[in-house]
Amino acid sequence: MNKTTSLEGFERQPLISAENLTVDIAAGKTNIVRIVDNISFNIGVGERVALVGESGSGKSLTARALMRLDKMARLSGRVDFDGTDLLSLSEREMSRKRGSSIAMVFQDPMSFLNPLMTIGDQVAETLRLRGVGKAEARKRALAVLDELGVDRAAERLNSYPHEFSGGMRQRVVLAMALVGEPKLLIADEPTTALDVRVQDQVLDLLDDVSTRRGLAVLFITHDLGVVAGFAERVMVMYSGRIIEDGDVSDVFAEPQHPYSQGLIKAVPRIDQELSTLFAIPGAPPLPSARPDGCPFHPRCDQRFDRCYKELPQLHVHNNHGAACHLVDGKRG
Ligand code: SF4
């Protein structure tokens, strides 16, 4: 797939393009388990894309593969970033890209922060590791904490993580990611551990900062409800593959894949009684035991003969597509 993504009438240049990206993990001495299976996608400059799926769908490992964070994972395919294939870089070259080109924030800020280091030192550390002088690194740490709305940031440079609330800690983690001025931020379930009010604040903040900086964001979540207000495009993942890709408004208005249809049906509505909440029956297959044909077929109420035998491919046309034989059939 080599499409450029379009938004508000103009074509975006791809910032990052994954082509046939595959992630294999060794299981025991001889077995290899394929966690991410041959996926291709682009993220445009400044684009906000959500990667959605149930736990175990492969979304976090996909994101970590873009940054080559898992030393035990075997990666294949290509990941082009600004004209360089990240998978062919040496570890030393790749470590320079982390933070300065691509940065990541995780779900639980407390597990990421060092309780024994001041906030100022932790935010400045990314720059210090790249040879920036102490005073300059602190000045830039202060500027980014200010930008992210940390109250009395100058004073709080000397505070420790336990002196911050959950929402403020997530701002600090975001500051650590942004201080190196990356072009792509990967946010892995960054709001999951927060209460709903703080979730909204963090999403608003991400929205502001990505617009102001022209920052592309890959937002990973299992919660389709979060996607609607933040992302421009959504990729739905199931059993290690991207099974739907489209503009958020198109996917919400007309989901093509039965799995996406189920996920959207399962988003709770304010006028809905708890007893009528929809859930997709069954569970995703283990990566080591995917069924033949479409991996969703055991859970799909629209399956037919072809689904048991043939793996459907994702074809994106006019910025929307799904890996489902029903969609292929409609296209003739
Ligand atoms: Fe369902 Fe078949 Fe489409 Fe898979 S390919 S989602 S089983 S209809």
Tab-separated table of C-alpha atoms and ligand atoms in Angstrom:
chain	number	residue	atom	x	y	z
A	1	MET	CA	0.000	0.000	0.000
A	2	ASN	CA	1.445	3.335	-0.927
A	3	LYS	CA	-1.288	5.867	-0.443
A	4	THR	CA	-0.956	9.411	0.771
A	5	THR	CA	-3.621	10.414	3.276
A	6	SER	CA	-5.807	13.384	2.578
A	7	LEU	CA	-7.391	15.802	4.997
A	8	GLU	CA	-9.443	18.939	4.371
A	9	GLY	CA	-8.773	18.766	0.676
A	10	PHE	CA	-4.988	18.525	0.651
A	11	GLU	CA	-2.655	15.613	0.274
A	12	ARG	CA	-0.324	14.870	3.154
A	13	GLN	CA	3.178	13.644	2.698
A	14	PRO	CA	3.748	10.395	4.561
A	15	LEU	CA	5.985	10.907	7.598
A	16	ILE	CA	6.234	7.217	8.394
A	17	SER	CA	5.376	4.263	6.164
A	18	ALA	CA	5.342	0.689	7.371
A	19	GLU	CA	5.453	-1.873	4.575
A	20	ASN	CA	4.816	-5.560	5.278
A	21	LEU	CA	5.849	-5.043	8.888
A	22	THR	CA	5.980	-8.356	10.739
A	23	VAL	CA	6.824	-8.988	14.387
A	24	ASP	CA	7.809	-12.498	15.461
A	25	ILE	CA	8.571	-13.560	19.028
A	26	ALA	CA	10.416	-16.695	20.033
A	27	ALA	CA	8.291	-19.004	22.208
A	28	GLY	CA	10.480	-21.643	23.776
A	29	LYS	CA	13.597	-22.919	22.006
A	30	THR	CA	12.156	-23.742	18.625
A	31	ASN	CA	8.769	-22.048	18.209
A	32	ILE	CA	8.264	-18.660	16.622
A	33	VAL	CA	4.943	-16.896	17.136
A	34	ARG	CA	3.837	-14.224	14.678
A	35	ILE	CA	2.304	-11.387	16.704
A	36	VAL	CA	2.043	-8.754	13.962
A	37	ASP	CA	1.367	-10.176	10.529
A	38	ASN	CA	2.541	-8.306	7.465
A	39	ILE	CA	0.868	-4.929	7.971
A	40	SER	CA	1.271	-1.783	5.854
A	41	PHE	CA	0.215	1.771	6.670
A	42	ASN	CA	1.246	5.419	6.382
A	43	ILE	CA	0.984	8.251	8.871
A	44	GLY	CA	1.087	11.704	7.307
A	45	VAL	CA	2.999	14.742	8.578
A	46	GLY	CA	0.971	16.188	11.456
A	47	GLU	CA	-1.734	13.514	11.163
A	48	ARG	CA	-3.515	12.074	14.214
A	49	VAL	CA	-4.189	8.381	13.743
A	50	ALA	CA	-5.778	5.969	16.214
A	51	LEU	CA	-4.819	2.306	16.325
A	52	VAL	CA	-7.698	0.442	17.948
A	53	GLY	CA	-8.236	-3.141	19.018
A	54	GLU	CA	-8.833	-5.505	21.923
A	55	SER	CA	-5.964	-6.552	24.217
A	56	GLY	CA	-3.669	-8.946	22.427
A	57	SER	CA	-4.506	-7.621	18.948
A	58	GLY	CA	-0.871	-6.562	18.413
A	59	LYS	CA	-1.364	-2.782	18.551
A	60	SER	CA	1.217	-2.062	21.277
A	61	LEU	CA	3.789	-4.368	19.691
A	62	THR	CA	3.238	-2.607	16.363
A	63	ALA	CA	3.967	0.745	18.017
A	64	ARG	CA	6.988	-0.611	19.858
A	65	ALA	CA	8.262	-2.122	16.588
A	66	LEU	CA	8.262	1.347	14.987
A	67	MET	CA	10.721	2.393	17.713
A	68	ARG	CA	12.451	-1.008	17.874
A	69	LEU	CA	11.944	-1.154	21.616
A	70	ASP	CA	11.674	-4.933	22.027
A	71	LYS	CA	15.100	-6.485	21.738
A	72	MET	CA	13.680	-10.021	21.670
A	73	ALA	CA	11.288	-9.325	18.782
A	74	ARG	CA	12.316	-10.243	15.233
A	75	LEU	CA	11.178	-7.518	12.868
A	76	SER	CA	10.896	-7.736	9.117
A	77	GLY	CA	9.514	-5.535	6.364
A	78	ARG	CA	10.335	-1.807	6.103
A	79	VAL	CA	9.600	1.213	8.259
A	80	ASP	CA	10.477	4.360	6.301
A	81	PHE	CA	10.734	7.501	8.373
A	82	ASP	CA	11.681	10.691	6.570
A	83	GLY	CA	13.393	8.645	3.859
A	84	THR	CA	15.302	6.259	6.165
A	85	ASP	CA	14.437	2.592	6.762
A	86	LEU	CA	14.436	2.377	10.560
A	87	LEU	CA	14.750	-1.408	10.488
A	88	SER	CA	18.121	-1.202	8.736
A	89	LEU	CA	19.728	1.274	11.185
A	90	SER	CA	22.343	0.188	13.706
A	91	GLU	CA	21.206	0.267	17.354
A	92	ARG	CA	23.329	3.390	17.882
A	93	GLU	CA	21.694	5.196	14.929
A	94	MET	CA	18.256	4.084	16.089
A	95	SER	CA	18.815	5.371	19.607
A	96	ARG	CA	19.426	8.848	18.121
A	97	LYS	CA	16.053	8.681	16.359
A	98	ARG	CA	14.261	7.862	19.622
A	99	GLY	CA	13.195	11.079	21.277
A	100	SER	CA	14.362	13.348	18.454
A	101	SER	CA	12.280	11.851	15.608
A	102	ILE	CA	9.834	9.495	17.315
A	103	ALA	CA	8.882	9.537	20.983
A	104	MET	CA	6.471	7.458	23.020
A	105	VAL	CA	4.297	7.898	26.106
A	106	PHE	CA	2.910	4.969	28.033
A	107	GLN	CA	-0.197	4.131	30.028
A	108	ASP	CA	1.148	4.348	33.546
A	109	PRO	CA	3.213	7.502	34.112
A	110	MET	CA	4.318	6.419	37.589
A	111	SER	CA	6.061	3.314	36.283
A	112	PHE	CA	7.916	5.457	33.753
A	113	LEU	CA	9.068	8.163	36.173
A	114	ASN	CA	12.024	7.727	38.495
A	115	PRO	CA	10.733	8.455	42.030
A	116	LEU	CA	14.214	9.527	43.149
A	117	MET	CA	14.865	12.137	40.440
A	118	THR	CA	13.391	15.630	40.251
A	119	ILE	CA	10.918	16.393	37.493
A	120	GLY	CA	13.307	18.957	36.007
A	121	ASP	CA	16.184	16.477	35.769
A	122	GLN	CA	13.949	13.812	34.249
A	123	VAL	CA	12.564	16.083	31.539
A	124	ALA	CA	16.038	17.494	30.795
A	125	GLU	CA	17.652	14.036	30.704
A	126	THR	CA	16.690	13.283	27.059
A	127	LEU	CA	18.570	16.417	25.997
A	128	ARG	CA	21.509	15.838	28.349
A	129	LEU	CA	21.973	12.359	26.818
A	130	ARG	CA	22.325	14.086	23.468
A	131	GLY	CA	25.045	16.391	24.737
A	132	VAL	CA	22.955	19.500	25.462
A	133	GLY	CA	24.478	21.540	28.332
A	134	LYS	CA	22.823	21.479	31.772
A	135	ALA	CA	21.533	25.069	31.765
A	136	GLU	CA	20.153	24.856	28.210
A	137	ALA	CA	18.509	21.467	28.900
A	138	ARG	CA	16.827	22.861	32.026
A	139	LYS	CA	15.658	25.945	30.153
A	140	ARG	CA	14.075	23.785	27.443
A	141	ALA	CA	12.550	21.459	30.075
A	142	LEU	CA	10.946	24.479	31.726
A	143	ALA	CA	9.606	25.756	28.387
A	144	VAL	CA	7.935	22.441	27.559
A	145	LEU	CA	6.440	22.033	31.062
A	146	ASP	CA	5.046	25.564	30.700
A	147	GLU	CA	3.666	24.731	27.258
A	148	LEU	CA	1.894	21.706	28.731
A	149	GLY	CA	0.204	23.742	31.448
A	150	VAL	CA	2.159	22.598	34.516
A	151	ASP	CA	1.400	25.262	37.153
A	152	ARG	CA	4.391	27.152	38.594
A	153	ALA	CA	6.648	25.094	36.335
A	154	ALA	CA	9.842	26.946	37.362
A	155	GLU	CA	9.286	26.043	41.034
A	156	ARG	CA	8.195	22.529	40.278
A	157	LEU	CA	11.327	21.622	38.349
A	158	ASN	CA	12.696	20.640	41.766
A	159	SER	CA	9.664	18.553	42.801
A	160	TYR	CA	9.511	14.756	42.783
A	161	PRO	CA	6.880	12.605	40.967
A	162	HIS	CA	4.987	11.715	44.173
A	163	GLU	CA	4.219	15.431	44.656
A	164	PHE	CA	2.208	15.472	41.391
A	165	SER	CA	-1.364	14.274	40.717
A	166	GLY	CA	-2.001	11.524	38.108
A	167	GLY	CA	-2.929	14.051	35.410
A	168	MET	CA	0.121	16.220	36.156
A	169	ARG	CA	2.401	13.165	36.038
A	170	GLN	CA	1.045	12.357	32.594
A	171	ARG	CA	1.925	15.950	31.565
A	172	VAL	CA	5.465	15.412	32.843
A	173	VAL	CA	5.797	12.169	30.862
A	174	LEU	CA	4.487	14.037	27.826
A	175	ALA	CA	7.066	16.765	28.437
A	176	MET	CA	9.823	14.117	28.536
A	177	ALA	CA	8.606	12.854	25.162
A	178	LEU	CA	8.242	16.285	23.571
A	179	VAL	CA	11.383	18.010	24.820
A	180	GLY	CA	13.431	16.429	22.001
A	181	GLU	CA	10.960	17.913	19.448
A	182	PRO	CA	9.935	14.658	17.752
A	183	LYS	CA	7.843	14.645	14.581
A	184	LEU	CA	5.830	11.596	15.637
A	185	LEU	CA	4.463	10.885	19.102
A	186	ILE	CA	3.244	7.390	19.873
A	187	ALA	CA	0.778	7.460	22.760
A	188	ASP	CA	0.093	3.940	24.086
A	189	GLU	CA	-3.192	4.020	26.031
A	190	PRO	CA	-2.073	7.302	27.678
A	191	THR	CA	-5.456	7.961	29.303
A	192	THR	CA	-6.462	4.450	30.404
A	193	ALA	CA	-5.205	4.788	33.996
A	194	LEU	CA	-6.834	8.234	34.474
A	195	ASP	CA	-10.343	9.188	35.575
A	196	VAL	CA	-12.716	10.470	32.882
A	197	ARG	CA	-12.295	14.182	33.718
A	198	VAL	CA	-8.485	13.967	33.618
A	199	GLN	CA	-8.702	11.813	30.459
A	200	ASP	CA	-10.492	14.656	28.696
A	201	GLN	CA	-7.856	17.157	29.859
A	202	VAL	CA	-5.002	14.985	28.556
A	203	LEU	CA	-6.794	14.491	25.213
A	204	ASP	CA	-7.379	18.250	24.890
A	205	LEU	CA	-3.718	18.824	25.669
A	206	LEU	CA	-2.586	16.301	23.044
A	207	ASP	CA	-4.954	17.913	20.573
A	208	ASP	CA	-3.522	21.415	21.272
A	209	VAL	CA	0.092	20.393	21.238
A	210	SER	CA	-0.159	18.313	18.057
A	211	THR	CA	-1.913	21.170	16.249
A	212	ARG	CA	0.537	23.811	17.506
A	213	ARG	CA	3.649	21.773	16.714
A	214	GLY	CA	2.394	20.026	13.548
A	215	LEU	CA	3.107	16.819	15.443
A	216	ALA	CA	1.848	13.500	14.071
A	217	VAL	CA	0.299	11.254	16.750
A	218	LEU	CA	-0.286	7.508	16.709
A	219	PHE	CA	-2.821	7.011	19.501
A	220	ILE	CA	-3.233	3.446	20.708
A	221	THR	CA	-6.415	2.526	22.517
A	222	HIS	CA	-8.903	-0.268	23.077
A	223	ASP	CA	-11.619	2.380	23.524
A	224	LEU	CA	-13.262	3.442	20.285
A	225	GLY	CA	-15.166	6.152	22.203
A	226	VAL	CA	-11.887	8.012	22.831
A	227	VAL	CA	-11.002	7.950	19.134
A	228	ALA	CA	-13.947	9.970	17.867
A	229	GLY	CA	-12.966	13.198	19.592
A	230	PHE	CA	-9.256	13.068	18.905
A	231	ALA	CA	-8.132	11.222	15.798
A	232	GLU	CA	-8.624	12.054	12.136
A	233	ARG	CA	-8.039	8.523	10.939
A	234	VAL	CA	-8.519	5.137	12.557
A	235	MET	CA	-6.879	1.786	11.890
A	236	VAL	CA	-8.604	-1.199	13.508
A	237	MET	CA	-6.414	-4.141	14.425
A	238	TYR	CA	-7.470	-7.744	14.953
A	239	SER	CA	-5.251	-10.747	15.563
A	240	GLY	CA	-2.071	-9.045	14.385
A	241	ARG	CA	-3.506	-7.481	11.217
A	242	ILE	CA	-5.059	-4.156	10.267
A	243	ILE	CA	-8.578	-5.071	9.238
A	244	GLU	CA	-10.027	-1.597	8.628
A	245	ASP	CA	-8.441	1.768	7.826
A	246	GLY	CA	-10.331	4.975	7.160
A	247	ASP	CA	-11.161	8.536	8.145
A	248	VAL	CA	-12.813	8.502	11.569
A	249	SER	CA	-16.058	10.007	10.275
A	250	ASP	CA	-16.336	7.345	7.525
A	251	VAL	CA	-15.521	4.427	9.824
A	252	PHE	CA	-18.031	5.590	12.451
A	253	ALA	CA	-20.750	6.351	9.896
A	254	GLU	CA	-20.212	3.239	7.797
A	255	PRO	CA	-17.917	0.618	9.313
A	256	GLN	CA	-17.139	-1.977	6.630
A	257	HIS	CA	-15.689	-4.834	8.678
A	258	PRO	CA	-18.041	-6.865	10.925
A	259	TYR	CA	-15.492	-6.539	13.769
A	260	SER	CA	-15.472	-2.718	13.521
A	261	GLN	CA	-19.274	-2.799	13.326
A	262	GLY	CA	-19.266	-4.780	16.595
A	263	LEU	CA	-16.790	-2.412	18.282
A	264	ILE	CA	-18.918	0.598	17.380
A	265	LYS	CA	-22.097	-1.135	18.558
A	266	ALA	CA	-20.294	-1.880	21.852
A	267	VAL	CA	-19.509	1.812	22.611
A	268	PRO	CA	-21.897	2.682	25.495
A	269	ARG	CA	-24.379	5.495	24.813
A	270	ILE	CA	-25.638	7.874	27.470
A	271	ASP	CA	-29.289	6.942	26.742
A	272	GLN	CA	-28.636	3.200	26.913
A	273	GLU	CA	-29.541	0.816	29.733
A	274	LEU	CA	-26.628	-1.269	31.048
A	275	SER	CA	-28.542	-4.511	30.407
A	276	THR	CA	-28.700	-3.732	26.658
A	277	LEU	CA	-24.936	-3.141	26.193
A	278	PHE	CA	-23.622	-5.073	23.196
A	279	ALA	CA	-20.514	-7.280	23.371
A	280	ILE	CA	-18.881	-9.145	20.478
A	281	PRO	CA	-19.257	-12.852	21.323
A	282	GLY	CA	-16.186	-15.014	21.904
A	283	ALA	CA	-12.560	-13.963	22.223
A	284	PRO	CA	-9.734	-13.264	19.761
A	285	PRO	CA	-7.608	-16.289	18.836
A	286	LEU	CA	-4.187	-16.784	20.388
A	287	PRO	CA	-1.467	-15.716	17.928
A	288	SER	CA	-0.156	-19.297	18.054
A	289	ALA	CA	-3.550	-20.753	17.126
A	290	ARG	CA	-5.108	-18.536	14.456
A	291	PRO	CA	-7.807	-20.317	12.473
A	292	ASP	CA	-7.477	-20.775	8.705
A	293	GLY	CA	-9.139	-18.197	6.498
A	294	CYS	CA	-10.355	-14.997	8.121
A	295	PRO	CA	-9.140	-14.946	11.761
A	296	PHE	CA	-12.432	-13.297	12.779
A	297	HIS	CA	-14.628	-16.042	11.295
A	298	PRO	CA	-15.346	-17.930	14.584
A	299	ARG	CA	-16.917	-14.726	15.968
A	300	CYS	CA	-18.474	-13.347	12.799
A	301	ASP	CA	-22.242	-13.578	12.300
A	302	GLN	CA	-21.823	-12.760	8.583
A	303	ARG	CA	-19.316	-15.498	7.685
A	304	PHE	CA	-19.754	-17.650	4.598
A	305	ASP	CA	-17.830	-20.501	2.893
A	306	ARG	CA	-14.922	-18.420	1.583
A	307	CYS	CA	-14.218	-17.040	5.092
A	308	TYR	CA	-13.114	-20.478	6.361
A	309	LYS	CA	-10.466	-20.923	3.666
A	310	GLU	CA	-9.105	-17.611	2.409
A	311	LEU	CA	-7.413	-14.795	4.306
A	312	PRO	CA	-9.030	-11.501	3.259
A	313	GLN	CA	-6.645	-8.682	2.244
A	314	LEU	CA	-6.946	-4.997	3.122
A	315	HIS	CA	-7.530	-2.762	0.119
A	316	VAL	CA	-7.912	0.962	0.807
A	317	HIS	CA	-9.803	3.031	-1.784
A	318	ASN	CA	-10.780	6.663	-1.294
A	319	ASN	CA	-9.185	6.581	2.161
A	320	HIS	CA	-11.344	3.724	3.453
A	321	GLY	CA	-11.113	-0.056	3.256
A	322	ALA	CA	-11.491	-3.327	5.138
A	323	ALA	CA	-10.007	-6.811	5.005
A	324	CYS	CA	-13.274	-8.704	4.547
A	325	HIS	CA	-14.570	-10.883	1.712
A	326	LEU	CA	-17.929	-9.107	1.920
A	327	VAL	CA	-16.223	-5.818	1.012
A	328	ASP	CA	-14.280	-7.540	-1.796
A	329	GLY	CA	-17.574	-8.942	-3.076
A	330	LYS	CA	-19.173	-5.481	-3.171
A	331	ARG	CA	-16.248	-4.178	-5.181
A	332	GLY	CA	-16.783	-7.084	-7.590
B	1	SF4	FE1	-16.782	-12.119	8.570
B	1	SF4	FE2	-15.975	-13.391	6.407
B	1	SF4	FE3	-15.694	-10.763	6.540
B	1	SF4	FE4	-14.188	-12.385	8.017
B	1	SF4	S1	-14.191	-12.228	5.793
B	1	SF4	S2	-15.204	-10.551	8.688
B	1	SF4	S3	-15.630	-13.995	8.523
B	1	SF4	S4	-17.620	-11.899	6.510
